mmCIF file of C-alpha atoms and ligand atoms in Angstrom:
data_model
loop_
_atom_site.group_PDB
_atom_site.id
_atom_site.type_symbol
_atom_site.label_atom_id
_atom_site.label_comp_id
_atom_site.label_asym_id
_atom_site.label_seq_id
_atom_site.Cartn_x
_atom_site.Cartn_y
_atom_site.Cartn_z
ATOM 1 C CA UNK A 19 -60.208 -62.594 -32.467
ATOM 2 C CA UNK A 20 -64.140 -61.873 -31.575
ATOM 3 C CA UNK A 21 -62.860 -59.744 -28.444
ATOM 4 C CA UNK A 22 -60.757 -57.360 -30.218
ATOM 5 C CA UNK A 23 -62.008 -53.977 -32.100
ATOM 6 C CA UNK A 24 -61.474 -51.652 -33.726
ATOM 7 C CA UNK A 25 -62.904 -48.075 -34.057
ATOM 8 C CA UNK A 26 -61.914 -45.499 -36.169
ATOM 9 C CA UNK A 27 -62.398 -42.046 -34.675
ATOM 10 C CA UNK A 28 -62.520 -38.603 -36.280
ATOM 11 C CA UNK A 29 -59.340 -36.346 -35.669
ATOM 12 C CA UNK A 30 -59.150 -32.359 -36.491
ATOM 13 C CA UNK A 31 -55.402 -33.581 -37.978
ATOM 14 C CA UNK A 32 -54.029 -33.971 -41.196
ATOM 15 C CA UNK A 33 -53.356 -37.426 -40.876
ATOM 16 C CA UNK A 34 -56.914 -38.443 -40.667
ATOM 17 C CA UNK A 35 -58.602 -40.710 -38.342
ATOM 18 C CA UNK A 36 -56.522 -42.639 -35.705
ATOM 19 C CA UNK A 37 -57.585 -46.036 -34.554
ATOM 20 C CA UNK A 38 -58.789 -46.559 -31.399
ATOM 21 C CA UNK A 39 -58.842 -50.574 -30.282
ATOM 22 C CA UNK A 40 -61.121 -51.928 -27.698
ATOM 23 C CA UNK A 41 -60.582 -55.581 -25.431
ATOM 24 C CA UNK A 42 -63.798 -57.232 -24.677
ATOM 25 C CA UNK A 43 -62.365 -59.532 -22.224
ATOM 26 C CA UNK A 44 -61.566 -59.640 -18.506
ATOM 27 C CA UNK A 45 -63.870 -56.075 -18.464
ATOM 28 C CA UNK A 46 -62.764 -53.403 -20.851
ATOM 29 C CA UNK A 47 -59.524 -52.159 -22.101
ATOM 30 C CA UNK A 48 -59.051 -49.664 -24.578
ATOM 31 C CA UNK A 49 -56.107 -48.899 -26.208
ATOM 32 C CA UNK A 50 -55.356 -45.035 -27.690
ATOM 33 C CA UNK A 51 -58.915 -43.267 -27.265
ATOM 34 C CA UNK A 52 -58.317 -40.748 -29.670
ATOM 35 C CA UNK A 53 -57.965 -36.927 -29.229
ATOM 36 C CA UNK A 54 -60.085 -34.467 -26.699
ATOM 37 C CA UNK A 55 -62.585 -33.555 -29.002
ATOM 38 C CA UNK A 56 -66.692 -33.759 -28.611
ATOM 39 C CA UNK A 57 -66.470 -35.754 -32.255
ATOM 40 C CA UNK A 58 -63.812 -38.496 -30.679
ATOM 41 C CA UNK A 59 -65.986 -38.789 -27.475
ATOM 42 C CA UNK A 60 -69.109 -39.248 -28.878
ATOM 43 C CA UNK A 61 -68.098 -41.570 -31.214
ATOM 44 C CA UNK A 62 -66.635 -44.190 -29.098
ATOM 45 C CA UNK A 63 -69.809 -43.699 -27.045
ATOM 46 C CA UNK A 64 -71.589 -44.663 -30.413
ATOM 47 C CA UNK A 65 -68.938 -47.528 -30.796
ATOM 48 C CA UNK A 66 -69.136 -48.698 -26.931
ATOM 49 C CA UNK A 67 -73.032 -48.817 -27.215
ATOM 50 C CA UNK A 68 -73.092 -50.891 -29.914
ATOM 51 C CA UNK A 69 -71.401 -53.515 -27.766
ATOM 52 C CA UNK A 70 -73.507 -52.948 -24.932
ATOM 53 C CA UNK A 71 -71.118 -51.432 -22.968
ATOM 54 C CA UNK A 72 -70.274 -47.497 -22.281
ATOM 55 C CA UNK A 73 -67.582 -45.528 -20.671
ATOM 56 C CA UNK A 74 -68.438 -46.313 -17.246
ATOM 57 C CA UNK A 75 -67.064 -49.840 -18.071
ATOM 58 C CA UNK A 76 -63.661 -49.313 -18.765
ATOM 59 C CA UNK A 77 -61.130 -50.223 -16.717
ATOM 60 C CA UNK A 78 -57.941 -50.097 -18.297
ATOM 61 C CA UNK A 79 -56.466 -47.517 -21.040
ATOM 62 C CA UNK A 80 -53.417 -48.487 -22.831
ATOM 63 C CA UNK A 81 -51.235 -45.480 -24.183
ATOM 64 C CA UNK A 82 -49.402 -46.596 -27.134
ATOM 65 C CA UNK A 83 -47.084 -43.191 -27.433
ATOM 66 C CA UNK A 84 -47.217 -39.549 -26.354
ATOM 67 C CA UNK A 85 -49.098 -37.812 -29.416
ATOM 68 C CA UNK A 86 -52.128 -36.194 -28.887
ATOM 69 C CA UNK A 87 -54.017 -37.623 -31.915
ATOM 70 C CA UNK A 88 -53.814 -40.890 -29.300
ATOM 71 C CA UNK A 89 -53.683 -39.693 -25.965
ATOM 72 C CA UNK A 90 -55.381 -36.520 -25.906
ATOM 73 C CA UNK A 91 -59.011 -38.024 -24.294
ATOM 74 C CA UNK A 92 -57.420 -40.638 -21.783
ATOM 75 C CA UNK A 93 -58.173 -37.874 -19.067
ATOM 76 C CA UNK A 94 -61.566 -37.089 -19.493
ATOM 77 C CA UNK A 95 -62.175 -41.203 -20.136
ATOM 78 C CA UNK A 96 -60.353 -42.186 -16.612
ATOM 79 C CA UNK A 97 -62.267 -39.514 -15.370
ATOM 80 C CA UNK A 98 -65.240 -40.695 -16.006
ATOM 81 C CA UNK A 99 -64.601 -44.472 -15.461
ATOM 82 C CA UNK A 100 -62.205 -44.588 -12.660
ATOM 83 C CA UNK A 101 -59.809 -46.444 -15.499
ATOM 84 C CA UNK A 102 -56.193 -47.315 -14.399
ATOM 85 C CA UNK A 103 -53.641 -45.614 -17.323
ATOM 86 C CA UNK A 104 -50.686 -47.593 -18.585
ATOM 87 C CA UNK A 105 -48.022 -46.162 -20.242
ATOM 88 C CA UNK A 106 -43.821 -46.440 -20.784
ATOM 89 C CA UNK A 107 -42.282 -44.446 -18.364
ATOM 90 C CA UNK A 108 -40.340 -42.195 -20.510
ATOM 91 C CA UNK A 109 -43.953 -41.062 -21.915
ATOM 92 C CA UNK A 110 -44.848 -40.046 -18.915
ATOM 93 C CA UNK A 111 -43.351 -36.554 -18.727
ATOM 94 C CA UNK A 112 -45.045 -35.355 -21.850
ATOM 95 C CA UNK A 113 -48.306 -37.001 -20.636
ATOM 96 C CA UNK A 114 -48.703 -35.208 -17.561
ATOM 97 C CA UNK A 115 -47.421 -31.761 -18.482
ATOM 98 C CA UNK A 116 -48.284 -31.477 -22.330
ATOM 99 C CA UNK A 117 -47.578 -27.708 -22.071
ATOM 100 C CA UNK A 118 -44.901 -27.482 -20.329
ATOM 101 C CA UNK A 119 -42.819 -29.785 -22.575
ATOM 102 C CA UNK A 120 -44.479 -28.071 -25.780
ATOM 103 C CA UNK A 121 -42.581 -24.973 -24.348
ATOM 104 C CA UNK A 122 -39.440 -26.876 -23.411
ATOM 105 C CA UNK A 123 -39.411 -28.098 -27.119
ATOM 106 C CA UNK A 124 -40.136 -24.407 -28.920
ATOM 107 C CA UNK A 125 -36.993 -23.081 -26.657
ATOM 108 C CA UNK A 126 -34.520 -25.628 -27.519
ATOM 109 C CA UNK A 127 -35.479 -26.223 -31.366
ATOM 110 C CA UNK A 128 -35.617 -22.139 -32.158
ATOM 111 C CA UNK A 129 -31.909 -21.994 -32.152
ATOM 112 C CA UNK A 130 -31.375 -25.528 -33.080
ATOM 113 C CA UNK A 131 -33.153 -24.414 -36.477
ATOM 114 C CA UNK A 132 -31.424 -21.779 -36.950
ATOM 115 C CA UNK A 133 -28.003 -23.574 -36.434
ATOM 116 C CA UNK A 134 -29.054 -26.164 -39.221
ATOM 117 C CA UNK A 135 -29.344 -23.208 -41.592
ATOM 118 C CA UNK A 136 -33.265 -22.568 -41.709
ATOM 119 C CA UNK A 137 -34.476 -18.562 -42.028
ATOM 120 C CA UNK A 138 -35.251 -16.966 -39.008
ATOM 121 C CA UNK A 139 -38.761 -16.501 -40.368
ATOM 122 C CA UNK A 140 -39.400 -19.714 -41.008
ATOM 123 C CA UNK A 141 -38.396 -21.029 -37.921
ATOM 124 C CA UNK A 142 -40.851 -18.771 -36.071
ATOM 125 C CA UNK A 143 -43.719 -19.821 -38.796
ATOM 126 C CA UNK A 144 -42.297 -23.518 -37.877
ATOM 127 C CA UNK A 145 -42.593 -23.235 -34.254
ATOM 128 C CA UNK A 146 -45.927 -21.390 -34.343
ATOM 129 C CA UNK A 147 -47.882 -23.990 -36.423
ATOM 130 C CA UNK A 148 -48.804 -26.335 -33.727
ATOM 131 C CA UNK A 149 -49.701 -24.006 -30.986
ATOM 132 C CA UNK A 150 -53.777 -23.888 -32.121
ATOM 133 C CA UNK A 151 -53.503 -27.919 -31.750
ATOM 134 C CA UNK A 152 -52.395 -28.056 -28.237
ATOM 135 C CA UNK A 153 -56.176 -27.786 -27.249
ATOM 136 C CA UNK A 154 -56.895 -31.443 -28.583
ATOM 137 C CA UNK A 155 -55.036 -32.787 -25.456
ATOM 138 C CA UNK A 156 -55.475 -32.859 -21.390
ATOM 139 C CA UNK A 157 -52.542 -33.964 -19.087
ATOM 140 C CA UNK A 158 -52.991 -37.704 -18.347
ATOM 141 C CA UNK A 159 -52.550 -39.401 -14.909
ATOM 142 C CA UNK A 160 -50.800 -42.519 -15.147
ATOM 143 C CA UNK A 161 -51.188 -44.738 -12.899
ATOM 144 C CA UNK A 162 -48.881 -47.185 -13.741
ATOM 145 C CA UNK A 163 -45.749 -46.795 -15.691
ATOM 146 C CA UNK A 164 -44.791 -49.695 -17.682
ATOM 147 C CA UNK A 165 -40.922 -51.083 -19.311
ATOM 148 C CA UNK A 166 -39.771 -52.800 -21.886
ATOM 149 C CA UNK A 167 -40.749 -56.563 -21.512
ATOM 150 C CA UNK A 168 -43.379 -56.086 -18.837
ATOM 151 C CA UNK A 169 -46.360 -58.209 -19.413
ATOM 152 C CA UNK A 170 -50.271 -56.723 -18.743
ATOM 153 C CA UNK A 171 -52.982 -59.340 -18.312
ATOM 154 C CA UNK A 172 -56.524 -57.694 -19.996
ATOM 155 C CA UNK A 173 -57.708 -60.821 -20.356
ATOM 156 C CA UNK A 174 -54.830 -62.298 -22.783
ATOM 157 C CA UNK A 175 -50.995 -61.585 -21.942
ATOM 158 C CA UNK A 176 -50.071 -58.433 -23.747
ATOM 159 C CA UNK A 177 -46.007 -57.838 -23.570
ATOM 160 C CA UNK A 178 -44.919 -54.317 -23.935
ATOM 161 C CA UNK A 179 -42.110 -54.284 -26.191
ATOM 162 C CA UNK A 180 -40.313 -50.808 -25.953
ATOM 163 C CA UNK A 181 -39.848 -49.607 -29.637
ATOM 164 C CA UNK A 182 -38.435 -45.869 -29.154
ATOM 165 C CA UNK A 183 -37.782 -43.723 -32.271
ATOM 166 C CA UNK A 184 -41.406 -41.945 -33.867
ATOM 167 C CA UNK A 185 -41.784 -40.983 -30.456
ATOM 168 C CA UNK A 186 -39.764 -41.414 -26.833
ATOM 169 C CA UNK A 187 -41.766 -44.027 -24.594
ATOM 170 C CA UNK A 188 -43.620 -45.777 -27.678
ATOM 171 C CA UNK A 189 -44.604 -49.043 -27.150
ATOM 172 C CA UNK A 190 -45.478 -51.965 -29.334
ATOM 173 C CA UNK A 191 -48.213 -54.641 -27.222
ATOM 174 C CA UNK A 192 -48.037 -57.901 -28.369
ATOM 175 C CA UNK A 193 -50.588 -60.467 -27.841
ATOM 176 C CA UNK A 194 -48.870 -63.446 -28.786
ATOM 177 C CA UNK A 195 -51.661 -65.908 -28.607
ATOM 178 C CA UNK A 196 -53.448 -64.404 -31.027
ATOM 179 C CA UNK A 197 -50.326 -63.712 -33.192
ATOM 180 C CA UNK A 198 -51.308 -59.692 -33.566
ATOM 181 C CA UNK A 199 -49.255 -56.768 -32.531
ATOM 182 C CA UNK A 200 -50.998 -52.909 -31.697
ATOM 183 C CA UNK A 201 -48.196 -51.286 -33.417
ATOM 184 C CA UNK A 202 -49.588 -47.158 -32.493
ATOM 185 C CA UNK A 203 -47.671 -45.178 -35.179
ATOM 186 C CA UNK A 204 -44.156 -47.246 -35.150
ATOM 187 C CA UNK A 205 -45.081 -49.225 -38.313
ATOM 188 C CA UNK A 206 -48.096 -48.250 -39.954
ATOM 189 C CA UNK A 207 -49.592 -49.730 -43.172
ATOM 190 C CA UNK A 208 -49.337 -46.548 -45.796
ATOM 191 C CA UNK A 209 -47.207 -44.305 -44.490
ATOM 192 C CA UNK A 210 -43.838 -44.287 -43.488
ATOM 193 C CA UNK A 211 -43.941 -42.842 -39.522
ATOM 194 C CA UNK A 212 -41.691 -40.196 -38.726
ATOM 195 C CA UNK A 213 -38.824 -39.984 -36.613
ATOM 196 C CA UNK A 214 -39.392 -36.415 -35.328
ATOM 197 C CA UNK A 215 -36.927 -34.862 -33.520
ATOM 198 C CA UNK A 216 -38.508 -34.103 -29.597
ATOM 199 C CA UNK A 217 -36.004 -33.467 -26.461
ATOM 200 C CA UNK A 218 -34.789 -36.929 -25.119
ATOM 201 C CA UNK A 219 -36.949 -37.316 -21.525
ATOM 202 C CA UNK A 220 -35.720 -35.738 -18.685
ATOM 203 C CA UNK A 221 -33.596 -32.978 -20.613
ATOM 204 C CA UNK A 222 -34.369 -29.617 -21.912
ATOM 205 C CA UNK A 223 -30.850 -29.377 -23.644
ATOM 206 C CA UNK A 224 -30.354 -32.336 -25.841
ATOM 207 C CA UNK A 225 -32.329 -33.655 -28.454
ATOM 208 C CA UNK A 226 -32.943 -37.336 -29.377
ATOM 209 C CA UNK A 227 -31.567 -39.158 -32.113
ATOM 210 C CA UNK A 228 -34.809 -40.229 -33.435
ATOM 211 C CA UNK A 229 -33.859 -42.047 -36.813
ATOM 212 C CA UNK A 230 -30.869 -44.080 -36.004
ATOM 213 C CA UNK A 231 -33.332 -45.102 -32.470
ATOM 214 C CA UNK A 232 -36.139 -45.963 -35.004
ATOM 215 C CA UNK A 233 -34.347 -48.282 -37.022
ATOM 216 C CA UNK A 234 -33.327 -50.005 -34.494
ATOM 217 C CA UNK A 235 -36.723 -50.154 -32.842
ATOM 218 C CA UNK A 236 -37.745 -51.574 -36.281
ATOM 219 C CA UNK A 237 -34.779 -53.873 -36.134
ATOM 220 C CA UNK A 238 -36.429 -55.469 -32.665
ATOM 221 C CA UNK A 239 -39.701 -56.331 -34.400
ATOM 222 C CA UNK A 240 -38.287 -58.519 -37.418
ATOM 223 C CA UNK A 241 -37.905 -61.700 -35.018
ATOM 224 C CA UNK A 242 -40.856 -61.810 -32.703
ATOM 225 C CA UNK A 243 -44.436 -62.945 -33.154
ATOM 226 C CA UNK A 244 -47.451 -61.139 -34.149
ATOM 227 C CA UNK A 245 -48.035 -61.718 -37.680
ATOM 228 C CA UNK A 246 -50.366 -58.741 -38.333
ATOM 229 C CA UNK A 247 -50.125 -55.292 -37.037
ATOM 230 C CA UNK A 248 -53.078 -53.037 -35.655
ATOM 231 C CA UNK A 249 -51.587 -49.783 -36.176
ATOM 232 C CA UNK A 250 -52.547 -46.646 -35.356
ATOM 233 C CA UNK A 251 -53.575 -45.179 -38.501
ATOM 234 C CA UNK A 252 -55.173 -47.576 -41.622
ATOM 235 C CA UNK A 253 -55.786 -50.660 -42.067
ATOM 236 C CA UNK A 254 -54.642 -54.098 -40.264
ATOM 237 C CA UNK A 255 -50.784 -54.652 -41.578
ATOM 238 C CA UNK A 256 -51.377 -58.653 -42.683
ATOM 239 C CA UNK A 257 -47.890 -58.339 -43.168
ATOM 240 C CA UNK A 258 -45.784 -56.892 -40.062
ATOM 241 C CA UNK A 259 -42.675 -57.967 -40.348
ATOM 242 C CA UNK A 260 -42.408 -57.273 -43.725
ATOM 243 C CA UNK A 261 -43.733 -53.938 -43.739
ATOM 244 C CA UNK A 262 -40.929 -53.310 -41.079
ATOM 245 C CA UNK A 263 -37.888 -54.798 -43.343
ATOM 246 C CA UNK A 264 -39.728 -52.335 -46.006
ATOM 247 C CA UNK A 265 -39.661 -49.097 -44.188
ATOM 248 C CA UNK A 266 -36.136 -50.189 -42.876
ATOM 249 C CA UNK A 267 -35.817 -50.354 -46.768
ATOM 250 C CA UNK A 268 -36.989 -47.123 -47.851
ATOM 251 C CA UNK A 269 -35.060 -45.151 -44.927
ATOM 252 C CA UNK A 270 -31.871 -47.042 -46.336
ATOM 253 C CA UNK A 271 -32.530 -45.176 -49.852
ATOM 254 C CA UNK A 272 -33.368 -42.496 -48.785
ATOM 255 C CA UNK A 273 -29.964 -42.169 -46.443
ATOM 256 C CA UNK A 274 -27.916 -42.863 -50.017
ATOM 257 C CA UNK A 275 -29.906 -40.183 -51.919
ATOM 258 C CA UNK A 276 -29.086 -37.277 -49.413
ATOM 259 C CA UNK A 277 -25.304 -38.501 -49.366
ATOM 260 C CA UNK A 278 -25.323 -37.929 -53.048
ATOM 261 C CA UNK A 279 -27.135 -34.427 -52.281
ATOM 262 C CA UNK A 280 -24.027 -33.722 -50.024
ATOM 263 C CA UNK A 281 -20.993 -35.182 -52.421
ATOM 264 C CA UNK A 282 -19.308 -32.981 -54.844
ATOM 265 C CA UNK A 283 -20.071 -30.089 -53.116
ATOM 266 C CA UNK A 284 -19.031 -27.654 -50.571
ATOM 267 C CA UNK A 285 -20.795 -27.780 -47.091
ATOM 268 C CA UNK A 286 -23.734 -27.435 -47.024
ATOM 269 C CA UNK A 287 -26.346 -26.908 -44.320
ATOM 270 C CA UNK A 288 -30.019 -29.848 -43.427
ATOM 271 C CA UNK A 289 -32.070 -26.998 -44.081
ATOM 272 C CA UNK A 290 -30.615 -26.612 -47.779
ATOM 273 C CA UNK A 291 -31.004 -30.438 -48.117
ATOM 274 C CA UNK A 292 -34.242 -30.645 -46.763
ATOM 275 C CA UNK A 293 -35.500 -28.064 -49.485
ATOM 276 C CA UNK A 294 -33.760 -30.067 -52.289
ATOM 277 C CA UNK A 295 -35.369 -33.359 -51.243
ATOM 278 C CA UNK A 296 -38.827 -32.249 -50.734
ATOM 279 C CA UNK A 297 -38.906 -29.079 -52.794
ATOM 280 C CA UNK A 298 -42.816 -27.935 -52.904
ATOM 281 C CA UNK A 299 -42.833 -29.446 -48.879
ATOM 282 C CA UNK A 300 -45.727 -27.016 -47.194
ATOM 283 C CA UNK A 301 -44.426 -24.933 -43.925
ATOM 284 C CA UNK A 302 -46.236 -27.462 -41.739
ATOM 285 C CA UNK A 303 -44.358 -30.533 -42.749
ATOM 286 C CA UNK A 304 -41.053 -28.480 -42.756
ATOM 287 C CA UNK A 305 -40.459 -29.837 -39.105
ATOM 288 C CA UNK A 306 -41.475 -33.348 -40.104
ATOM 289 C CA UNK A 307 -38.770 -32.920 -43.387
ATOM 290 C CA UNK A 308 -36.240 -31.853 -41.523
ATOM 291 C CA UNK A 309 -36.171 -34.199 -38.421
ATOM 292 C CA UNK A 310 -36.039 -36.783 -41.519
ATOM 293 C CA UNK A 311 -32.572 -35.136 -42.935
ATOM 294 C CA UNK A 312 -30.898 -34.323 -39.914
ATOM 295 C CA UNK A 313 -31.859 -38.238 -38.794
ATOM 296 C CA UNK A 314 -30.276 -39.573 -42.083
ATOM 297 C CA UNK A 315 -26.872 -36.941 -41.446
ATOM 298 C CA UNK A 316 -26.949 -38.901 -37.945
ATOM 299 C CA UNK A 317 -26.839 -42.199 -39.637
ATOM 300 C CA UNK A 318 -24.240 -40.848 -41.904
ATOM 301 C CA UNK A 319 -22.198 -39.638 -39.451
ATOM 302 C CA UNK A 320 -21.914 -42.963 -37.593
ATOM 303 C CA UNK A 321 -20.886 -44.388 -41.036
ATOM 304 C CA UNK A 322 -18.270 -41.669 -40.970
ATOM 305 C CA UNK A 323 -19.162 -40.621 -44.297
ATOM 306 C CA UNK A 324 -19.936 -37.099 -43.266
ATOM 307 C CA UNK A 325 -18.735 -34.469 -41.046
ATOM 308 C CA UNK A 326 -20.124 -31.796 -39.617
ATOM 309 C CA UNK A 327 -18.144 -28.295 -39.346
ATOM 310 C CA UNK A 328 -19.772 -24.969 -37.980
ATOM 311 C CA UNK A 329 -19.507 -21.414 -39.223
ATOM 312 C CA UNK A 330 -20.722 -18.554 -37.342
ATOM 313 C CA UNK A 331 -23.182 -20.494 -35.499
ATOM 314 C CA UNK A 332 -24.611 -22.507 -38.379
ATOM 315 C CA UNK A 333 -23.588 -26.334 -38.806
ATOM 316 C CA UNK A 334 -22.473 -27.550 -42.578
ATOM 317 C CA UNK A 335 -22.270 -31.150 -43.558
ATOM 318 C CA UNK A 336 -19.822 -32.266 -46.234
ATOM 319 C CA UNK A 337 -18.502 -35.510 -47.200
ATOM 320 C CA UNK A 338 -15.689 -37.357 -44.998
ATOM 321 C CA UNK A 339 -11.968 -36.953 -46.193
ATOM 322 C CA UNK A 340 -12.611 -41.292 -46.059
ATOM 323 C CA UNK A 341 -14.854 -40.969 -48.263
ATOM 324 C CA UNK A 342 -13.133 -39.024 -50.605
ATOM 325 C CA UNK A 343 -9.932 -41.267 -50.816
HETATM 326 ZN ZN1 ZN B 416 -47.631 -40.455 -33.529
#
């Protein structure tokens, strides 16, 4: 459709540039701005005056999930517009207090870490790495705080569909009539997201089960509309509900290749897997790895084809007596 586009904006990440849609229609929406950098700012400036319009014109921003490579410039963008934020309500935390929950997350996953078997040295490398990034973000107002199934007029219906798992309050926005679905980072066209472990909303104790809730967000997308996927990273996916039954795919092989890591031998701790699966993995994507393993143990576990038993303070996984009959 003529009165969608997209921009690609410039992130200081490894992942690249993030996509950054705009809705020329009933004023101006624009959905995941991009981070708070000078680059990101000045290039949807660039992209907005090419259209005649400019930041004074929006009037909506649509927050797809709570990762700054998205949300970091909604601030300084409502700011300067007056633009109402939308976003799921259990994003909302993390949005307004970035900091605060970056610290409520380096608390609860140091001795996490260390109970699933990872060197004390690595876990304070791990849980140092993203501290220079926190500058690419400012706490966002929201002004109104969407659920699953809600429906925002921008000009054509978009339904928020609640899809949970890469991140707590993601949402999927489906615009039916023109059979296309903004997708942020929950399916994605090259790479398979991640389910990264974060603190379930409202806690500072318990973690989320971010795989198991993935699939299952994945699960909700194979039967609706919306042909092709704007993601948040890439390409258009011309393909979305394929793509999905493909990453569903891939997590399924990947769940049967760490239960052979785990059979025929004794207990063993994620940390050891997550080093056996992804052997040369850097120290930055050691967080990333392990969210992946412990997320595949959690599918395994509801199988009850492992168990979990815990030896001075450090958890071991092992095969089920079930399984071994
Ligand atoms: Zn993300």
């Amino acid at each position: 459709m003529d009165a969608i586009e997209r921009v690609s904006i410039s992130t200081p990440f490894g992942v690249g540039p993030v996509n950054c849609y705009l809705i020329l229609k009933n004023g101006l929406t624009v959905i995941d701005p991009g981070p708070a950098t000078t680059e990101a700012h000045e290039e949807l400036d660039r992209a907005l005056a090419g259209l005649d319009r400019s930041i004074d014109d929006i009037d909506r921003i649509l927050i797809t999930h709570p990762h700054m490579d998205h949300f970091g410039l909604v601030d300084q963008l409502a700011e300067e517009s007056g633009a109402s934020v939308f976003a799921h309500e259990d994003a909302v935390e993390r949005l307004s207090d970035p900091i605060g929950h970056f610290e409520a997350e380096r608390a609860y996953f140091r001795p996490f870490l260390l109970s699933m078997g990872m060197p004390t040295d690595t876990v304070e490398t791990v849980l140092e790495l993203p501290e220079p990034y926190t500058d690419y973000q400012d706490p966002v107002t929201v002004t109104h705080e969407i659920a699953d199934g809600d429906v925002i007029d921008v000009g054509i219906d978009l339904e928020c569909i609640s899809t949970p798992g890469h991140s707590p309050g993601s949402i999927c926005y489906l615009a039916a009539s023109e059979d296309i679905m903004f997708t942020g980072d929950h399916v994605l066209p090259d790479i398979t997201p991640n389910p990264l472990l974060t603190l379930v909303p409202g806690s500072d104790d318990e973690r989320t089960r971010s795989l198991p809730t993935y699939l299952e967000s994945l699960r909700k997308l194979l039967d609706r509309e919306g042909a092709v996927g704007y993601g948040g990273h890439g390409e258009p996916i011309l393909a979305l509900q394929d793509r999905a039954r493909e990453t569903i795919a891939h997590h399924q092989d990947r769940k049967e290749r760490i239960f052979e890591l785990v059979a025929d031998r004794e207990p063993t701790t994620a940390y050891r897997i997550t080093r056996e699966m992804f052997p040369n993995l850097p120290a930055t994507e050691m967080f990333s790895g392990m969210s992946e393993v412990i997320g595949h143990f959690d599918l395994l576990e509801d199988e009850n084809r492992v168990v979990i038993s815990e030896r001075d303070g450090v958890k071991r996984y092992e095969v089920g007596t079930q399984e071994r009959e």
